[in-house]
Amino acid sequence: MKVKVLSRNPDDYVRETKLDIQRVPRNYDPTLHPFEVNREYIRALNATKLERVFAKPFLTSLDGHRDGVNCMAKHTKSLSTLLSGSCDGEVKMWDLTKRECVRTLQAHEGFVRGMVVGYCGTFFYTTGDDKTIKKWKMEAPGYGEEEEPLNTILGKTVFTGLDHHRKDGVFATCGQQVDIWDEQRSTPIRSFTWGVDSFSCVRFNPVETELLASCASDRSIVLYDMRESAPLKKVIMTMRSNTLCWNPMEAYHFTCSNEDYNLYTYDMRYLKRPATVHMDHVSAVLDVDYSPTGKEFVSASFDKTIRIFLKDGGHSREVYHTKRMQHVICVKWSADNKYILSGSDEMNIRLWKANAAEKLGVLAPRERRATNYSEKLKEKYQHHPQVRRIARHRHLPKNIHHQSKELRVMRESRQRKERNVLKHSKPGSVPFVSEREKHVVTVVK
Amino acid sequence: MASPGKANVKSPHVGKKKKPPARYWDKLQQEEGNNDENKDGKDGGKAQHAPRRTQKRKLEETRRDRNKFISGKSDPFPGPAPIPEERLQKFKRKDKIKKPRKGQRTLRATIAHSEQTCEMAKKQAARFDLLLPEDAGFLEGDKDEDTCTISQDDIADAVDITSGAKYFNLKLSQFGPYRLDYNKTGRHLLLGGRRGHVACIDWQSKQLMCEINVMESISDVKWLHSEEMYAVAQKKWLYIYDSKGIELHCIRKFNDVLRMQFLPYHFLLATASSTSFLQYLDVSVGKEVAAYCTKTGRLDVMCQNPHNAVIHLGHSNGTVTLWSPNQKEALVKMLCHQGGVRSVTVDKTGTYMVTSGMDKKLKVYDIRAFKPLKSYFLPAGASCLSLSHRGLLSAATGDIVQVYRDVWSCPVTKPYMAHRVRGTAWGLQFCPFEDVLGVGHGDGFTSMLVPGAGEPNFDGLDANPYRSVKQKREWEVKALLEKIQPELITLDPSELGKVDYATFEQRHQDRVKALGFDPLAKEKFVPKHKKKGRSSAGNIEKRKKQVAHEDQRDIIKQSVEDKLRKKDTGKEAASSLSGQKSALDRFKK
């Protein structure tokens, strides 16, 4: 007779001393783990619920301005430094880790219209309603010194926007025309005009650094090459664009915020129709900024909310609002991809988390593993109706909720009308116009 | 460091090249280069004819080179170690997904990626199988010695002391016969005597945790999710005690309970009563989830399918019914025996169901296809059945307990083991993760050794017999968080992970049924009332007709279009079928 009976040595399964970690023998045989799918689903559901529980995006508000915040600038080298300019011509420099203002300077008379930090991070430019461009040192003046600009350029007309070249000592301003300036000179090295209009925003391309784009008040977006004497091309839309931002990773894409409540992502090469139309705002969109990963962007709107969109998503994945936040005028995505800064009419700058449910600070390895696992589960079960309902739910202020409902009804009725017209007219006489094509009037070269 | 590449670059002269110093790594490269040159020279003419062959040869060569070590020896076992096919099969969870149509690039990429990760997970799990520490037990007789003639004493003598101590008898003749239950980890044993005696024992260390007499008749006992609590079905009501014997709850909604089953992942206690009620109690919140009258008389045969948490009930008319808490009627009714069903059990993979009946037969069913597989005749008939983790079947006939092996794969003539207990067997259960069969009978309790019954390797995160108090607490919290809702109990537990291919029509029908009206139905045209005599009966009729004609035209238009399309496709199909024109085509319309 040969016999063997299961006989486990407890020493193999129990830790030796209290200082050891517990032993957990594993066996991945699927028959030992029944209801795999169901349990995973429950875990996914729990993770989704917890995400909503922990979604507390608002971190802090930086107050100190005595008028609405009109523009902001990220520091190119330091993560914790932020510059903001207000409508009374005051510029403040903030330390974000300490959440306090470290320097205040009266830069202009009237609005501070534009502000940009040079690529080396040692100086910054401001421009304002007093028709001047001022260059400032990043460091605060020493004891007894007076706060005064390094350089002041007096222009003929008001400048409304400002951007600095990525690599060279060149910056661009916009006003009645788009000017390219050398840092060493007091007259523009080049001026671009195309019809009589005024420009509201100018931005350098972060990769093809000689390219520029600007938004004009005649509802057009104009592209320039700095090396040429004339603009490249422009696209005219049905409504005016306020600002635009280049995608830092795929720099042939840019997104513009429009007065018609939408944002449009264009491919620079095919301006005939936008690549994506981003809807959800219920009022004019005032500012837009891309995340450094180029996968998402944030938009600020006159409807007192900021929204986060995926770069190819038609609708926002997130909406932030508070009771006290008024019309949001400027917004920035921090360079470490973790925070969003918004400046609004009621003189405050607000700091938000880019990912509302993210835990700040250092994660323990187990914690990180658990987070990664729940992220994956959420992704896997995102289309289950229960999970989707919870993940999509957002609280909106009453008026915005009603307005979005109203807009939806209006859009549906317009669509219905178009459908009916198409249906009851001679085949071929009424062309079908897609949503993306509707907003572009023409492209001029 | 000087590398051969750098040396070549440095030589500036056009004329005679200065050779760099010979290095051992150069040799290989040179040889390769020579090979390539030779090949090129040879294949120069043929290159256009057989480019693929040369490519293949090149590939092979590079592969051979890769397997070579610097010393020139080649690896005798190239590549990753092979995994046996059946072991891979064990971890297979789904078939490969059909790739979607061309053009859906992102979807195709996502599917390809997920397939890849699935494959990798499967392989890794299969490889991990090698590291499992324990092997299953076995019992082999000598030449012409039946294993069923080997007595328990012989086995207990032959094995080591700790295993030998797992064969023991408890002589409890006063309050018998006994029902028993092992908890999920297999460490704790619960005994319930017919005449009110309840004892819970840590049976491996033989420590008595508590012993009480409830002074009432007991029909069944069951552990709840942990060894802290157990349920006792007493004469009138269902009671819950803790491990110290303190009565926690008396649940008066559950009366005359005869059998109980605990669904560990759902935290549900299912009870079957003599008044033919099947009730579900959620033990985590203490609420009755469902109560169904089965209308089939006294319910004293019950088991659960551990794979999908469906409850199987055996009835006196020979049927076995399958129940879930979501449906008032049985999910399935199977006629299994002529005469009443005496016992039912389901294996842990949820594939096989074994039943025994008053007709003295033992039948094996494939419970996924609802087909009978095997039928055996037992002269005395089996009163209790139990299946072990590794598929051994124990059957109690009177006071003899027999254990069978492979009842579903090959026809069995002899039992694997047999043992006579002192009284009539009343309850029977294999201990999880141990080679032990517990038998409750009229004269107490017997713990038998059945080599090869238990699953040798447990999973520490699921059921760990050696867990500490802290680990137990952690497990309990996690288990409660992952409690599966009773609504998810279905015949196929993986249904939740599959795409619901219900057609639009089907969904629409369901919606109509749920709402009670058809939301997409066209409204009946009611002509607007017009004033100044324009809503005369004739006018109304005329307007109605106009709309009706409009609808008619739409329908006709649609049908004509369909016809045209059909004709086109038919023509194409015909032309593609025949290919050539035949002489008779001219007569075709």
PDB file of N, CA, C and O in Angstrom, chain B residues 449-507:
ATOM      1  N   LEU B 449      -9.889   9.717   6.846  1.00  0.00           N
ATOM      2  CA  LEU B 449      -8.815  10.149   5.948  1.00  0.00           C
ATOM      3  C   LEU B 449      -9.151   9.669   4.544  1.00  0.00           C
ATOM      4  O   LEU B 449      -9.363   8.482   4.323  1.00  0.00           O
ATOM      5  N   VAL B 450      -9.226  10.567   3.614  1.00  0.00           N
ATOM      6  CA  VAL B 450      -9.455  10.211   2.215  1.00  0.00           C
ATOM      7  C   VAL B 450      -8.336  10.826   1.391  1.00  0.00           C
ATOM      8  O   VAL B 450      -8.423  11.990   0.992  1.00  0.00           O
ATOM      9  N   PRO B 451      -7.253  10.078   1.129  1.00  0.00           N
ATOM     10  CA  PRO B 451      -6.131  10.677   0.403  1.00  0.00           C
ATOM     11  C   PRO B 451      -6.550  11.133  -0.992  1.00  0.00           C
ATOM     12  O   PRO B 451      -7.287  10.436  -1.686  1.00  0.00           O
ATOM     13  N   GLY B 452      -6.119  12.324  -1.358  1.00  0.00           N
ATOM     14  CA  GLY B 452      -6.423  12.842  -2.693  1.00  0.00           C
ATOM     15  C   GLY B 452      -7.733  13.586  -2.777  1.00  0.00           C
ATOM     16  O   GLY B 452      -8.211  13.888  -3.858  1.00  0.00           O
ATOM     17  N   ALA B 453      -8.339  13.906  -1.637  1.00  0.00           N
ATOM     18  CA  ALA B 453      -9.633  14.587  -1.695  1.00  0.00           C
ATOM     19  C   ALA B 453      -9.467  16.097  -1.775  1.00  0.00           C
ATOM     20  O   ALA B 453     -10.168  16.765  -2.517  1.00  0.00           O
ATOM     21  N   GLY B 454      -8.519  16.616  -1.023  1.00  0.00           N
ATOM     22  CA  GLY B 454      -8.471  18.072  -0.858  1.00  0.00           C
ATOM     23  C   GLY B 454      -7.578  18.758  -1.862  1.00  0.00           C
ATOM     24  O   GLY B 454      -6.628  18.176  -2.370  1.00  0.00           O
ATOM     25  N   GLU B 455      -7.903  20.013  -2.113  1.00  0.00           N
ATOM     26  CA  GLU B 455      -7.072  20.863  -2.967  1.00  0.00           C
ATOM     27  C   GLU B 455      -5.777  21.165  -2.204  1.00  0.00           C
ATOM     28  O   GLU B 455      -5.828  21.690  -1.094  1.00  0.00           O
ATOM     29  N   PRO B 456      -4.619  20.813  -2.755  1.00  0.00           N
ATOM     30  CA  PRO B 456      -3.394  20.959  -1.965  1.00  0.00           C
ATOM     31  C   PRO B 456      -2.956  22.399  -1.756  1.00  0.00           C
ATOM     32  O   PRO B 456      -2.388  22.730  -0.727  1.00  0.00           O
ATOM     33  N   ASN B 457      -3.203  23.265  -2.728  1.00  0.00           N
ATOM     34  CA  ASN B 457      -2.677  24.625  -2.626  1.00  0.00           C
ATOM     35  C   ASN B 457      -3.819  25.630  -2.512  1.00  0.00           C
ATOM     36  O   ASN B 457      -4.566  25.818  -3.450  1.00  0.00           O
ATOM     37  N   PHE B 458      -3.921  26.229  -1.353  1.00  0.00           N
ATOM     38  CA  PHE B 458      -4.982  27.225  -1.162  1.00  0.00           C
ATOM     39  C   PHE B 458      -4.480  28.582  -1.601  1.00  0.00           C
ATOM     40  O   PHE B 458      -3.273  28.787  -1.773  1.00  0.00           O
ATOM     41  N   ASP B 459      -5.411  29.508  -1.793  1.00  0.00           N
ATOM     42  CA  ASP B 459      -5.019  30.871  -2.123  1.00  0.00           C
ATOM     43  C   ASP B 459      -5.144  31.723  -0.862  1.00  0.00           C
ATOM     44  O   ASP B 459      -6.218  31.808  -0.272  1.00  0.00           O
ATOM     45  N   GLY B 460      -4.050  32.329  -0.477  1.00  0.00           N
ATOM     46  CA  GLY B 460      -4.010  33.038   0.792  1.00  0.00           C
ATOM     47  C   GLY B 460      -4.969  34.205   0.891  1.00  0.00           C
ATOM     48  O   GLY B 460      -5.400  34.569   1.976  1.00  0.00           O
ATOM     49  N   LEU B 461      -5.333  34.790  -0.234  1.00  0.00           N
ATOM     50  CA  LEU B 461      -6.228  35.947  -0.175  1.00  0.00           C
ATOM     51  C   LEU B 461      -7.691  35.528  -0.162  1.00  0.00           C
ATOM     52  O   LEU B 461      -8.569  36.340   0.056  1.00  0.00           O
ATOM     53  N   ASP B 462      -7.961  34.268  -0.450  1.00  0.00           N
ATOM     54  CA  ASP B 462      -9.349  33.829  -0.538  1.00  0.00           C
ATOM     55  C   ASP B 462      -9.747  33.051   0.712  1.00  0.00           C
ATOM     56  O   ASP B 462     -10.672  33.434   1.417  1.00  0.00           O
ATOM     57  N   ALA B 463      -9.073  31.956   0.972  1.00  0.00           N
ATOM     58  CA  ALA B 463      -9.364  31.153   2.157  1.00  0.00           C
ATOM     59  C   ALA B 463      -8.039  30.639   2.662  1.00  0.00           C
ATOM     60  O   ALA B 463      -7.457  29.746   2.065  1.00  0.00           O
ATOM     61  N   ASN B 464      -7.576  31.209   3.738  1.00  0.00           N
ATOM     62  CA  ASN B 464      -6.267  30.849   4.260  1.00  0.00           C
ATOM     63  C   ASN B 464      -6.442  30.155   5.610  1.00  0.00           C
ATOM     64  O   ASN B 464      -6.818  30.790   6.584  1.00  0.00           O
ATOM     65  N   PRO B 465      -6.190  28.830   5.686  1.00  0.00           N
ATOM     66  CA  PRO B 465      -6.375  28.137   6.968  1.00  0.00           C
ATOM     67  C   PRO B 465      -5.404  28.615   8.035  1.00  0.00           C
ATOM     68  O   PRO B 465      -5.661  28.433   9.215  1.00  0.00           O
ATOM     69  N   TYR B 466      -4.309  29.218   7.622  1.00  0.00           N
ATOM     70  CA  TYR B 466      -3.294  29.618   8.595  1.00  0.00           C
ATOM     71  C   TYR B 466      -3.314  31.114   8.878  1.00  0.00           C
ATOM     72  O   TYR B 466      -2.334  31.677   9.335  1.00  0.00           O
ATOM     73  N   ARG B 467      -4.417  31.771   8.573  1.00  0.00           N
ATOM     74  CA  ARG B 467      -4.415  33.224   8.702  1.00  0.00           C
ATOM     75  C   ARG B 467      -4.393  33.654  10.160  1.00  0.00           C
ATOM     76  O   ARG B 467      -4.961  32.992  11.030  1.00  0.00           O
ATOM     77  N   SER B 468      -3.761  34.812  10.366  1.00  0.00           N
ATOM     78  CA  SER B 468      -3.727  35.358  11.713  1.00  0.00           C
ATOM     79  C   SER B 468      -4.993  36.181  11.949  1.00  0.00           C
ATOM     80  O   SER B 468      -5.793  36.371  11.034  1.00  0.00           O
ATOM     81  N   VAL B 469      -5.143  36.658  13.146  1.00  0.00           N
ATOM     82  CA  VAL B 469      -6.346  37.431  13.477  1.00  0.00           C
ATOM     83  C   VAL B 469      -6.423  38.676  12.607  1.00  0.00           C
ATOM     84  O   VAL B 469      -7.473  39.036  12.074  1.00  0.00           O
ATOM     85  N   LYS B 470      -5.249  39.300  12.419  1.00  0.00           N
ATOM     86  CA  LYS B 470      -5.225  40.529  11.645  1.00  0.00           C
ATOM     87  C   LYS B 470      -5.582  40.264  10.187  1.00  0.00           C
ATOM     88  O   LYS B 470      -6.332  41.013   9.572  1.00  0.00           O
ATOM     89  N   GLN B 471      -4.996  39.182   9.675  1.00  0.00           N
ATOM     90  CA  GLN B 471      -5.303  38.832   8.284  1.00  0.00           C
ATOM     91  C   GLN B 471      -6.781  38.532   8.130  1.00  0.00           C
ATOM     92  O   GLN B 471      -7.390  38.884   7.131  1.00  0.00           O
ATOM     93  N   LYS B 472      -7.341  37.883   9.139  1.00  0.00           N
ATOM     94  CA  LYS B 472      -8.762  37.555   9.066  1.00  0.00           C
ATOM     95  C   LYS B 472      -9.609  38.815   9.024  1.00  0.00           C
ATOM     96  O   LYS B 472     -10.544  38.928   8.241  1.00  0.00           O
ATOM     97  N   ARG B 473      -9.221  39.764   9.850  1.00  0.00           N
ATOM     98  CA  ARG B 473      -9.985  41.027   9.884  1.00  0.00           C
ATOM     99  C   ARG B 473      -9.909  41.734   8.541  1.00  0.00           C
ATOM    100  O   ARG B 473     -10.908  42.213   8.014  1.00  0.00           O
ATOM    101  N   GLU B 474      -8.703  41.746   8.007  1.00  0.00           N
ATOM    102  CA  GLU B 474      -8.527  42.423   6.720  1.00  0.00           C
ATOM    103  C   GLU B 474      -9.362  41.745   5.632  1.00  0.00           C
ATOM    104  O   GLU B 474     -10.035  42.390   4.841  1.00  0.00           O
ATOM    105  N   TRP B 475      -9.285  40.413   5.674  1.00  0.00           N
ATOM    106  CA  TRP B 475     -10.064  39.651   4.685  1.00  0.00           C
ATOM    107  C   TRP B 475     -11.549  39.960   4.820  1.00  0.00           C
ATOM    108  O   TRP B 475     -12.258  40.123   3.836  1.00  0.00           O
ATOM    109  N   GLU B 476     -12.004  40.059   6.064  1.00  0.00           N
ATOM    110  CA  GLU B 476     -13.435  40.270   6.299  1.00  0.00           C
ATOM    111  C   GLU B 476     -13.888  41.607   5.718  1.00  0.00           C
ATOM    112  O   GLU B 476     -14.933  41.700   5.060  1.00  0.00           O
ATOM    113  N   VAL B 477     -13.067  42.632   5.946  1.00  0.00           N
ATOM    114  CA  VAL B 477     -13.419  43.954   5.430  1.00  0.00           C
ATOM    115  C   VAL B 477     -13.476  43.929   3.902  1.00  0.00           C
ATOM    116  O   VAL B 477     -14.424  44.411   3.277  1.00  0.00           O
ATOM    117  N   LYS B 478     -12.461  43.284   3.314  1.00  0.00           N
ATOM    118  CA  LYS B 478     -12.414  43.252   1.853  1.00  0.00           C
ATOM    119  C   LYS B 478     -13.582  42.456   1.297  1.00  0.00           C
ATOM    120  O   LYS B 478     -14.193  42.846   0.304  1.00  0.00           O
ATOM    121  N   ALA B 479     -13.882  41.335   1.965  1.00  0.00           N
ATOM    122  CA  ALA B 479     -14.975  40.492   1.485  1.00  0.00           C
ATOM    123  C   ALA B 479     -16.291  41.255   1.555  1.00  0.00           C
ATOM    124  O   ALA B 479     -17.126  41.167   0.653  1.00  0.00           O
ATOM    125  N   LEU B 480     -16.455  42.032   2.634  1.00  0.00           N
ATOM    126  CA  LEU B 480     -17.699  42.795   2.749  1.00  0.00           C
ATOM    127  C   LEU B 480     -17.779  43.884   1.692  1.00  0.00           C
ATOM    128  O   LEU B 480     -18.848  44.162   1.147  1.00  0.00           O
ATOM    129  N   LEU B 481     -16.631  44.499   1.395  1.00  0.00           N
ATOM    130  CA  LEU B 481     -16.632  45.544   0.367  1.00  0.00           C
ATOM    131  C   LEU B 481     -16.971  44.961  -0.998  1.00  0.00           C
ATOM    132  O   LEU B 481     -17.603  45.601  -1.827  1.00  0.00           O
ATOM    133  N   GLU B 482     -16.521  43.711  -1.204  1.00  0.00           N
ATOM    134  CA  GLU B 482     -16.745  43.096  -2.515  1.00  0.00           C
ATOM    135  C   GLU B 482     -17.981  42.225  -2.541  1.00  0.00           C
ATOM    136  O   GLU B 482     -18.096  41.335  -3.389  1.00  0.00           O
ATOM    137  N   LYS B 483     -18.850  42.419  -1.585  1.00  0.00           N
ATOM    138  CA  LYS B 483     -20.059  41.601  -1.551  1.00  0.00           C
ATOM    139  C   LYS B 483     -20.822  41.749  -2.866  1.00  0.00           C
ATOM    140  O   LYS B 483     -21.100  42.856  -3.308  1.00  0.00           O
ATOM    141  N   ILE B 484     -21.139  40.616  -3.448  1.00  0.00           N
ATOM    142  CA  ILE B 484     -21.864  40.656  -4.719  1.00  0.00           C
ATOM    143  C   ILE B 484     -23.344  40.780  -4.418  1.00  0.00           C
ATOM    144  O   ILE B 484     -23.873  40.099  -3.541  1.00  0.00           O
ATOM    145  N   GLN B 485     -23.991  41.653  -5.133  1.00  0.00           N
ATOM    146  CA  GLN B 485     -25.416  41.868  -4.912  1.00  0.00           C
ATOM    147  C   GLN B 485     -26.209  40.650  -5.392  1.00  0.00           C
ATOM    148  O   GLN B 485     -25.843  40.022  -6.376  1.00  0.00           O
ATOM    149  N   PRO B 486     -27.298  40.320  -4.690  1.00  0.00           N
ATOM    150  CA  PRO B 486     -28.061  39.132  -5.087  1.00  0.00           C
ATOM    151  C   PRO B 486     -28.649  39.227  -6.498  1.00  0.00           C
ATOM    152  O   PRO B 486     -28.933  38.208  -7.103  1.00  0.00           O
ATOM    153  N   GLU B 487     -28.768  40.442  -7.011  1.00  0.00           N
ATOM    154  CA  GLU B 487     -29.327  40.579  -8.370  1.00  0.00           C
ATOM    155  C   GLU B 487     -28.399  39.980  -9.424  1.00  0.00           C
ATOM    156  O   GLU B 487     -28.814  39.723 -10.545  1.00  0.00           O
ATOM    157  N   LEU B 488     -27.139  39.798  -9.063  1.00  0.00           N
ATOM    158  CA  LEU B 488     -26.179  39.329 -10.059  1.00  0.00           C
ATOM    159  C   LEU B 488     -26.092  37.806 -10.118  1.00  0.00           C
ATOM    160  O   LEU B 488     -25.248  37.278 -10.819  1.00  0.00           O
ATOM    161  N   ILE B 489     -26.953  37.103  -9.367  1.00  0.00           N
ATOM    162  CA  ILE B 489     -26.919  35.639  -9.427  1.00  0.00           C
ATOM    163  C   ILE B 489     -27.640  35.184 -10.694  1.00  0.00           C
ATOM    164  O   ILE B 489     -28.822  35.459 -10.889  1.00  0.00           O
ATOM    165  N   THR B 490     -26.878  34.562 -11.571  1.00  0.00           N
ATOM    166  CA  THR B 490     -27.455  34.032 -12.811  1.00  0.00           C
ATOM    167  C   THR B 490     -26.862  32.662 -13.063  1.00  0.00           C
ATOM    168  O   THR B 490     -25.934  32.243 -12.389  1.00  0.00           O
ATOM    169  N   LEU B 491     -27.400  31.985 -14.060  1.00  0.00           N
ATOM    170  CA  LEU B 491     -26.861  30.653 -14.375  1.00  0.00           C
ATOM    171  C   LEU B 491     -25.437  30.758 -14.900  1.00  0.00           C
ATOM    172  O   LEU B 491     -24.607  29.915 -14.631  1.00  0.00           O
ATOM    173  N   ASP B 492     -25.170  31.807 -15.678  1.00  0.00           N
ATOM    174  CA  ASP B 492     -23.810  31.980 -16.181  1.00  0.00           C
ATOM    175  C   ASP B 492     -23.178  33.186 -15.488  1.00  0.00           C
ATOM    176  O   ASP B 492     -23.533  34.326 -15.780  1.00  0.00           O
ATOM    177  N   PRO B 493     -22.254  32.971 -14.543  1.00  0.00           N
ATOM    178  CA  PRO B 493     -21.744  34.107 -13.775  1.00  0.00           C
ATOM    179  C   PRO B 493     -20.865  35.061 -14.580  1.00  0.00           C
ATOM    180  O   PRO B 493     -20.641  36.183 -14.177  1.00  0.00           O
ATOM    181  N   SER B 494     -20.367  34.610 -15.731  1.00  0.00           N
ATOM    182  CA  SER B 494     -19.492  35.494 -16.508  1.00  0.00           C
ATOM    183  C   SER B 494     -20.292  36.373 -17.469  1.00  0.00           C
ATOM    184  O   SER B 494     -19.715  37.094 -18.274  1.00  0.00           O
ATOM    185  N   GLU B 495     -21.617  36.285 -17.373  1.00  0.00           N
ATOM    186  CA  GLU B 495     -22.468  37.040 -18.297  1.00  0.00           C
ATOM    187  C   GLU B 495     -22.205  38.550 -18.218  1.00  0.00           C
ATOM    188  O   GLU B 495     -22.292  39.261 -19.210  1.00  0.00           O
ATOM    189  N   LEU B 496     -21.869  38.987 -17.007  1.00  0.00           N
ATOM    190  CA  LEU B 496     -21.677  40.427 -16.775  1.00  0.00           C
ATOM    191  C   LEU B 496     -20.511  40.970 -17.582  1.00  0.00           C
ATOM    192  O   LEU B 496     -20.485  42.144 -17.930  1.00  0.00           O
ATOM    193  N   GLY B 497     -19.546  40.122 -17.898  1.00  0.00           N
ATOM    194  CA  GLY B 497     -18.374  40.595 -18.621  1.00  0.00           C
ATOM    195  C   GLY B 497     -18.509  40.518 -20.117  1.00  0.00           C
ATOM    196  O   GLY B 497     -17.567  40.832 -20.829  1.00  0.00           O
ATOM    197  N   LYS B 498     -19.670  40.084 -20.576  1.00  0.00           N
ATOM    198  CA  LYS B 498     -19.822  39.925 -22.024  1.00  0.00           C
ATOM    199  C   LYS B 498     -20.632  41.074 -22.602  1.00  0.00           C
ATOM    200  O   LYS B 498     -21.427  41.698 -21.905  1.00  0.00           O
ATOM    201  N   VAL B 499     -20.427  41.284 -23.892  1.00  0.00           N
ATOM    202  CA  VAL B 499     -21.172  42.341 -24.563  1.00  0.00           C
ATOM    203  C   VAL B 499     -22.610  41.881 -24.773  1.00  0.00           C
ATOM    204  O   VAL B 499     -22.850  40.746 -25.181  1.00  0.00           O
ATOM    205  N   ASP B 500     -23.533  42.729 -24.433  1.00  0.00           N
ATOM    206  CA  ASP B 500     -24.943  42.405 -24.607  1.00  0.00           C
ATOM    207  C   ASP B 500     -25.328  42.744 -26.036  1.00  0.00           C
ATOM    208  O   ASP B 500     -25.468  43.904 -26.391  1.00  0.00           O
ATOM    209  N   TYR B 501     -25.488  41.689 -26.809  1.00  0.00           N
ATOM    210  CA  TYR B 501     -25.772  41.909 -28.223  1.00  0.00           C
ATOM    211  C   TYR B 501     -27.266  42.021 -28.502  1.00  0.00           C
ATOM    212  O   TYR B 501     -27.694  41.734 -29.604  1.00  0.00           O
ATOM    213  N   ALA B 502     -28.036  42.400 -27.510  1.00  0.00           N
ATOM    214  CA  ALA B 502     -29.480  42.514 -27.736  1.00  0.00           C
ATOM    215  C   ALA B 502     -29.728  43.513 -28.862  1.00  0.00           C
ATOM    216  O   ALA B 502     -29.179  44.600 -28.876  1.00  0.00           O
ATOM    217  N   THR B 503     -30.531  43.111 -29.787  1.00  0.00           N
ATOM    218  CA  THR B 503     -30.799  43.989 -30.913  1.00  0.00           C
ATOM    219  C   THR B 503     -31.665  45.156 -30.478  1.00  0.00           C
ATOM    220  O   THR B 503     -32.241  45.144 -29.405  1.00  0.00           O
ATOM    221  N   PHE B 504     -31.741  46.131 -31.350  1.00  0.00           N
ATOM    222  CA  PHE B 504     -32.564  47.295 -31.058  1.00  0.00           C
ATOM    223  C   PHE B 504     -34.009  46.853 -30.859  1.00  0.00           C
ATOM    224  O   PHE B 504     -34.687  47.310 -29.940  1.00  0.00           O
ATOM    225  N   GLU B 505     -34.431  45.921 -31.709  1.00  0.00           N
ATOM    226  CA  GLU B 505     -35.816  45.460 -31.629  1.00  0.00           C
ATOM    227  C   GLU B 505     -36.117  44.838 -30.272  1.00  0.00           C
ATOM    228  O   GLU B 505     -37.133  45.121 -29.646  1.00  0.00           O
ATOM    229  N   GLN B 506     -35.137  43.978 -29.856  1.00  0.00           N
ATOM    230  CA  GLN B 506     -35.322  43.297 -28.587  1.00  0.00           C
ATOM    231  C   GLN B 506     -35.428  44.299 -27.444  1.00  0.00           C
ATOM    232  O   GLN B 506     -36.314  44.217 -26.596  1.00  0.00           O
ATOM    233  N   ARG B 507     -34.508  45.283 -27.470  1.00  0.00           N
ATOM    234  CA  ARG B 507     -34.512  46.277 -26.400  1.00  0.00           C
ATOM    235  C   ARG B 507     -35.806  47.081 -26.429  1.00  0.00           C
ATOM    236  O   ARG B 507     -36.374  47.425 -25.404  1.00  0.00           O
TER     237      ARG B 507
END
